[in-house]
Amino acid sequence: MTSQVSSPADQQPSPGSPAKEVRRLERVVIRFAGDSGDGMQLTGDRFTSETAAFGNDLSTLPNFPAEIRAPAGTLPGVSSFQLHFADHDILTPGDAPDVLVAMNPAALRANIGDLPRGAQIIVNTDEFTKRAMAKVGYAASPLEDGSLEAYRVHPVPLTTLTIEALKDSGLARRDAERAKNMFALGLLSWMYHRPTESTESFLRGKFAKKPQVAEANVAAFRAGWNFGETTEDFAVSYQVAPASKAFPPGTYRNISGNLALSYGLIAASRQADLPLYLGSYPITPASDILHELSRHKNFGVRTFQAEDEIAGIGAALGAAFGGALAVTTTSGPGVALKSETIGLAVSLELPLLIVDIQRGGPSTGLPTKTEQADLLQAMYGRNGEAPVPVVAPATPGDCFAAALEAARIALTYRTPVFLLSDGYLANGSEPWRIPEPGELPDLRVQFASGPNHTTADGTEVFWPYKRDPRTLARPWAVPGTPGLEHRIGGIEKQDGTGNISYDPANHDFMVRTRQAKIDRIEVPDAAVDDPTGEARVLVLGWGSTYGPITAAVRRLRAAGQQVAQTHLRHLNPFPGNLGEVLGRYDKVIVPEMNLGQLATLLRAKYLIDAQSFTQVTGLPFKAEQLATVLKEAIDG
């Protein structure tokens, strides 16, 4: 990764002015916080893009209310964006911010508890009015009562400075105020030597139809950069070198989980030489996949925004019957509505990807917060014996590979497949190496083209449920192929012929065969990270807990502790060697963002005393939190 630090052309210190001190840091955690209408997500995204272009490793945590416009100035209305960037390999958005940018009293009060002593706080003093402070419970100004003495506070009148910078822009005062987030972005870009040209280009592109607004935002951004350069309150700026040793050679880009998943689905369709069809209904946090795939008609992608969840998966299953790589996207509440059609897909034995971007529940729960509580729903949330493979990505970038793997299983074994991501992965981002085409798997399939069975009288016929002896997959017959007409529907099929059957023995056989097909899916063995082979404690995770678990394990090993780690991508079926792996260790700790769903499955299947460590706060684990728990397990 290569980059070049730059500053706007007119940002030159005055002749003879003393040069400010520049300190080098290994890592920084920054959190932007304000009202949901203050543009904190946009600000964080832009800072992240510049940081990725510069070459740092990074991880992000957007955190925002479910309401489109949450109540202004209130604690529930606070929106934040946390970014951890470093000159080395990192795995999480950071446990605690080194820098908090608080746009109002609510943002300060909602986030102050996460700050360590000595952290920097940049406060928009213009918003600290008596009314605004009273709304969030401040009896006196925290900027004056000594309650912030443990921190390095930078009081900055962001609103006033922005309005002054834009006084000649022609914008009304209220419109000018909206650019204060760009002033803050410019200031932070100066503090951490971030590139600036692409942000200016982005702003001009975003507001191309409103050039006056575009130039005003650029002016505010430059004014923030100049303020950092000239004010005495910021005597030091910081440099975090590119993480050149953290990345294998290749071409990289910053990518979110939902974007990586979208690209993975497109890549899977190209590798399978099948059109991609998405039947979906918008739901947070999965809607971005629908939005992204709708942009790629040039790759043969067809997207259908249905009137509800049931129609979305019904259309997708119809597309699967018609010979497409079919996908439906949703979150937990939508999975509940789709369950009958998922069972139909199990009965029809057609490839279908069910992408569940998990969020806090039950019911509509916490739409914009993260959770891992849909695992048992994916495993068992259907009537009858309806087994479905389950695959889970570990990081935002890994969503690409997980989509390809889910497609491989669906196409090879003719089965619906659950892909379990979550809100943390979906909205978070990290650098991702763009794979070369030759690295992608060959997913091409052969459609049925003629008779495949000879009857006792020598007649050649087509049997829709005559199975491949290795995979137990049935033939995929595209409608309209002469001679391959066959029945479909949810009533039990006769083995081989696919005719309707109520025979008890046949039903028992078909149920056991569908289960056997899932059980024999070929998945890689579980990899164990145990450098010395002397660890007695194994920490086992799945999905988005990968980053916090790995960071915690690194901390313990750096302190001389012995601990092993395994992370599961395949949750149904489990890797073939998992039982043997679990049996090697005295203790198995399973951290999950639920009340112990994977641990329950492991106890039932392998009869081991898997110990749960659970959290259902809507936020990811912190590395230090997990490190403490694991140390107690090692010492216990």
PDB file of C-alpha atoms in Angstrom, residues 451-553:
ATOM      1  CA  PRO A 451     -32.972 -38.973 -18.841  1.00  0.00           C
ATOM      2  CA  ASN A 452     -30.952 -40.309 -15.923  1.00  0.00           C
ATOM      3  CA  HIS A 453     -32.714 -43.560 -15.052  1.00  0.00           C
ATOM      4  CA  THR A 454     -33.725 -46.740 -16.853  1.00  0.00           C
ATOM      5  CA  THR A 455     -36.885 -48.496 -15.679  1.00  0.00           C
ATOM      6  CA  ALA A 456     -37.349 -52.258 -15.452  1.00  0.00           C
ATOM      7  CA  ASP A 457     -38.837 -52.359 -18.942  1.00  0.00           C
ATOM      8  CA  GLY A 458     -35.875 -50.495 -20.428  1.00  0.00           C
ATOM      9  CA  THR A 459     -37.548 -47.093 -20.711  1.00  0.00           C
ATOM     10  CA  GLU A 460     -35.248 -44.115 -20.143  1.00  0.00           C
ATOM     11  CA  VAL A 461     -36.843 -41.541 -17.827  1.00  0.00           C
ATOM     12  CA  PHE A 462     -35.880 -38.536 -15.731  1.00  0.00           C
ATOM     13  CA  TRP A 463     -35.930 -39.001 -11.966  1.00  0.00           C
ATOM     14  CA  PRO A 464     -35.678 -35.608 -10.210  1.00  0.00           C
ATOM     15  CA  TYR A 465     -34.607 -37.201  -6.900  1.00  0.00           C
ATOM     16  CA  LYS A 466     -32.014 -39.625  -8.180  1.00  0.00           C
ATOM     17  CA  ARG A 467     -28.925 -38.596  -6.229  1.00  0.00           C
ATOM     18  CA  ASP A 468     -25.233 -38.113  -6.802  1.00  0.00           C
ATOM     19  CA  PRO A 469     -23.635 -40.963  -4.798  1.00  0.00           C
ATOM     20  CA  ARG A 470     -20.931 -38.664  -3.334  1.00  0.00           C
ATOM     21  CA  THR A 471     -22.910 -35.570  -2.426  1.00  0.00           C
ATOM     22  CA  LEU A 472     -26.479 -36.962  -2.326  1.00  0.00           C
ATOM     23  CA  ALA A 473     -27.439 -33.886  -4.402  1.00  0.00           C
ATOM     24  CA  ARG A 474     -30.377 -34.317  -6.728  1.00  0.00           C
ATOM     25  CA  PRO A 475     -30.180 -33.176 -10.396  1.00  0.00           C
ATOM     26  CA  TRP A 476     -30.964 -29.512 -11.123  1.00  0.00           C
ATOM     27  CA  ALA A 477     -33.424 -29.448 -14.017  1.00  0.00           C
ATOM     28  CA  VAL A 478     -34.175 -26.051 -15.545  1.00  0.00           C
ATOM     29  CA  PRO A 479     -37.875 -25.575 -16.387  1.00  0.00           C
ATOM     30  CA  GLY A 480     -38.570 -25.882 -20.107  1.00  0.00           C
ATOM     31  CA  THR A 481     -35.960 -28.555 -20.763  1.00  0.00           C
ATOM     32  CA  PRO A 482     -37.776 -31.188 -22.905  1.00  0.00           C
ATOM     33  CA  GLY A 483     -38.464 -34.436 -21.095  1.00  0.00           C
ATOM     34  CA  LEU A 484     -37.436 -33.172 -17.658  1.00  0.00           C
ATOM     35  CA  GLU A 485     -40.870 -32.164 -16.423  1.00  0.00           C
ATOM     36  CA  HIS A 486     -41.320 -33.011 -12.712  1.00  0.00           C
ATOM     37  CA  ARG A 487     -43.481 -32.168  -9.735  1.00  0.00           C
ATOM     38  CA  ILE A 488     -42.542 -29.535  -7.190  1.00  0.00           C
ATOM     39  CA  GLY A 489     -44.196 -28.525  -3.927  1.00  0.00           C
ATOM     40  CA  GLY A 490     -43.958 -29.067  -0.208  1.00  0.00           C
ATOM     41  CA  ILE A 491     -45.696 -32.434   0.036  1.00  0.00           C
ATOM     42  CA  GLU A 492     -43.260 -35.282   0.705  1.00  0.00           C
ATOM     43  CA  LYS A 493     -41.603 -36.728  -2.402  1.00  0.00           C
ATOM     44  CA  GLN A 494     -41.065 -40.337  -3.316  1.00  0.00           C
ATOM     45  CA  ASP A 495     -37.426 -41.257  -3.436  1.00  0.00           C
ATOM     46  CA  GLY A 496     -36.170 -41.099  -7.007  1.00  0.00           C
ATOM     47  CA  THR A 497     -39.379 -40.311  -8.891  1.00  0.00           C
ATOM     48  CA  GLY A 498     -40.355 -37.216  -6.919  1.00  0.00           C
ATOM     49  CA  ASN A 499     -43.991 -38.286  -6.958  1.00  0.00           C
ATOM     50  CA  ILE A 500     -46.168 -37.391  -3.972  1.00  0.00           C
ATOM     51  CA  SER A 501     -45.782 -40.028  -1.266  1.00  0.00           C
ATOM     52  CA  TYR A 502     -47.416 -40.605   2.118  1.00  0.00           C
ATOM     53  CA  ASP A 503     -45.621 -43.894   2.682  1.00  0.00           C
ATOM     54  CA  PRO A 504     -44.153 -44.013   6.233  1.00  0.00           C
ATOM     55  CA  ALA A 505     -41.011 -45.855   5.238  1.00  0.00           C
ATOM     56  CA  ASN A 506     -40.355 -43.468   2.341  1.00  0.00           C
ATOM     57  CA  HIS A 507     -40.796 -40.443   4.586  1.00  0.00           C
ATOM     58  CA  ASP A 508     -38.350 -41.889   7.110  1.00  0.00           C
ATOM     59  CA  PHE A 509     -35.869 -42.542   4.302  1.00  0.00           C
ATOM     60  CA  MET A 510     -36.204 -39.045   2.795  1.00  0.00           C
ATOM     61  CA  VAL A 511     -35.820 -37.324   6.173  1.00  0.00           C
ATOM     62  CA  ARG A 512     -32.693 -39.305   6.971  1.00  0.00           C
ATOM     63  CA  THR A 513     -31.289 -38.777   3.472  1.00  0.00           C
ATOM     64  CA  ARG A 514     -31.707 -35.004   3.653  1.00  0.00           C
ATOM     65  CA  GLN A 515     -29.918 -35.027   7.005  1.00  0.00           C
ATOM     66  CA  ALA A 516     -27.172 -37.285   5.661  1.00  0.00           C
ATOM     67  CA  LYS A 517     -26.635 -34.877   2.767  1.00  0.00           C
ATOM     68  CA  ILE A 518     -25.911 -32.044   5.185  1.00  0.00           C
ATOM     69  CA  ASP A 519     -23.795 -34.221   7.466  1.00  0.00           C
ATOM     70  CA  ARG A 520     -21.482 -35.271   4.615  1.00  0.00           C
ATOM     71  CA  ILE A 521     -20.807 -31.753   3.319  1.00  0.00           C
ATOM     72  CA  GLU A 522     -17.063 -31.422   2.933  1.00  0.00           C
ATOM     73  CA  VAL A 523     -15.696 -28.576   5.065  1.00  0.00           C
ATOM     74  CA  PRO A 524     -12.102 -27.865   6.124  1.00  0.00           C
ATOM     75  CA  ASP A 525     -10.859 -29.139   9.469  1.00  0.00           C
ATOM     76  CA  ALA A 526     -10.828 -26.670  12.361  1.00  0.00           C
ATOM     77  CA  ALA A 527      -7.446 -24.961  12.577  1.00  0.00           C
ATOM     78  CA  VAL A 528      -5.973 -24.637  16.062  1.00  0.00           C
ATOM     79  CA  ASP A 529      -3.667 -21.766  16.992  1.00  0.00           C
ATOM     80  CA  ASP A 530      -1.577 -23.243  19.832  1.00  0.00           C
ATOM     81  CA  PRO A 531       2.061 -22.220  19.230  1.00  0.00           C
ATOM     82  CA  THR A 532       3.659 -24.262  22.025  1.00  0.00           C
ATOM     83  CA  GLY A 533       1.171 -27.127  22.185  1.00  0.00           C
ATOM     84  CA  GLU A 534       1.207 -26.746  25.970  1.00  0.00           C
ATOM     85  CA  ALA A 535      -2.006 -24.743  26.473  1.00  0.00           C
ATOM     86  CA  ARG A 536      -4.686 -26.333  28.653  1.00  0.00           C
ATOM     87  CA  VAL A 537      -7.362 -23.726  27.838  1.00  0.00           C
ATOM     88  CA  LEU A 538      -8.975 -23.375  24.406  1.00  0.00           C
ATOM     89  CA  VAL A 539     -11.022 -20.324  23.469  1.00  0.00           C
ATOM     90  CA  LEU A 540     -13.460 -21.139  20.682  1.00  0.00           C
ATOM     91  CA  GLY A 541     -15.483 -18.528  18.820  1.00  0.00           C
ATOM     92  CA  TRP A 542     -17.545 -17.962  15.715  1.00  0.00           C
ATOM     93  CA  GLY A 543     -18.472 -14.985  13.572  1.00  0.00           C
ATOM     94  CA  SER A 544     -17.518 -11.466  14.568  1.00  0.00           C
ATOM     95  CA  THR A 545     -16.009 -12.443  17.923  1.00  0.00           C
ATOM     96  CA  TYR A 546     -12.841 -13.313  15.996  1.00  0.00           C
ATOM     97  CA  GLY A 547     -11.225  -9.888  16.359  1.00  0.00           C
ATOM     98  CA  PRO A 548     -11.752  -9.388  20.113  1.00  0.00           C
ATOM     99  CA  ILE A 549     -10.855 -13.009  20.901  1.00  0.00           C
ATOM    100  CA  THR A 550      -7.649 -12.896  18.858  1.00  0.00           C
ATOM    101  CA  ALA A 551      -6.647  -9.550  20.375  1.00  0.00           C
ATOM    102  CA  ALA A 552      -7.248 -10.948  23.875  1.00  0.00           C
ATOM    103  CA  VAL A 553      -5.230 -14.078  23.115  1.00  0.00           C
TER     104      VAL A 553
END
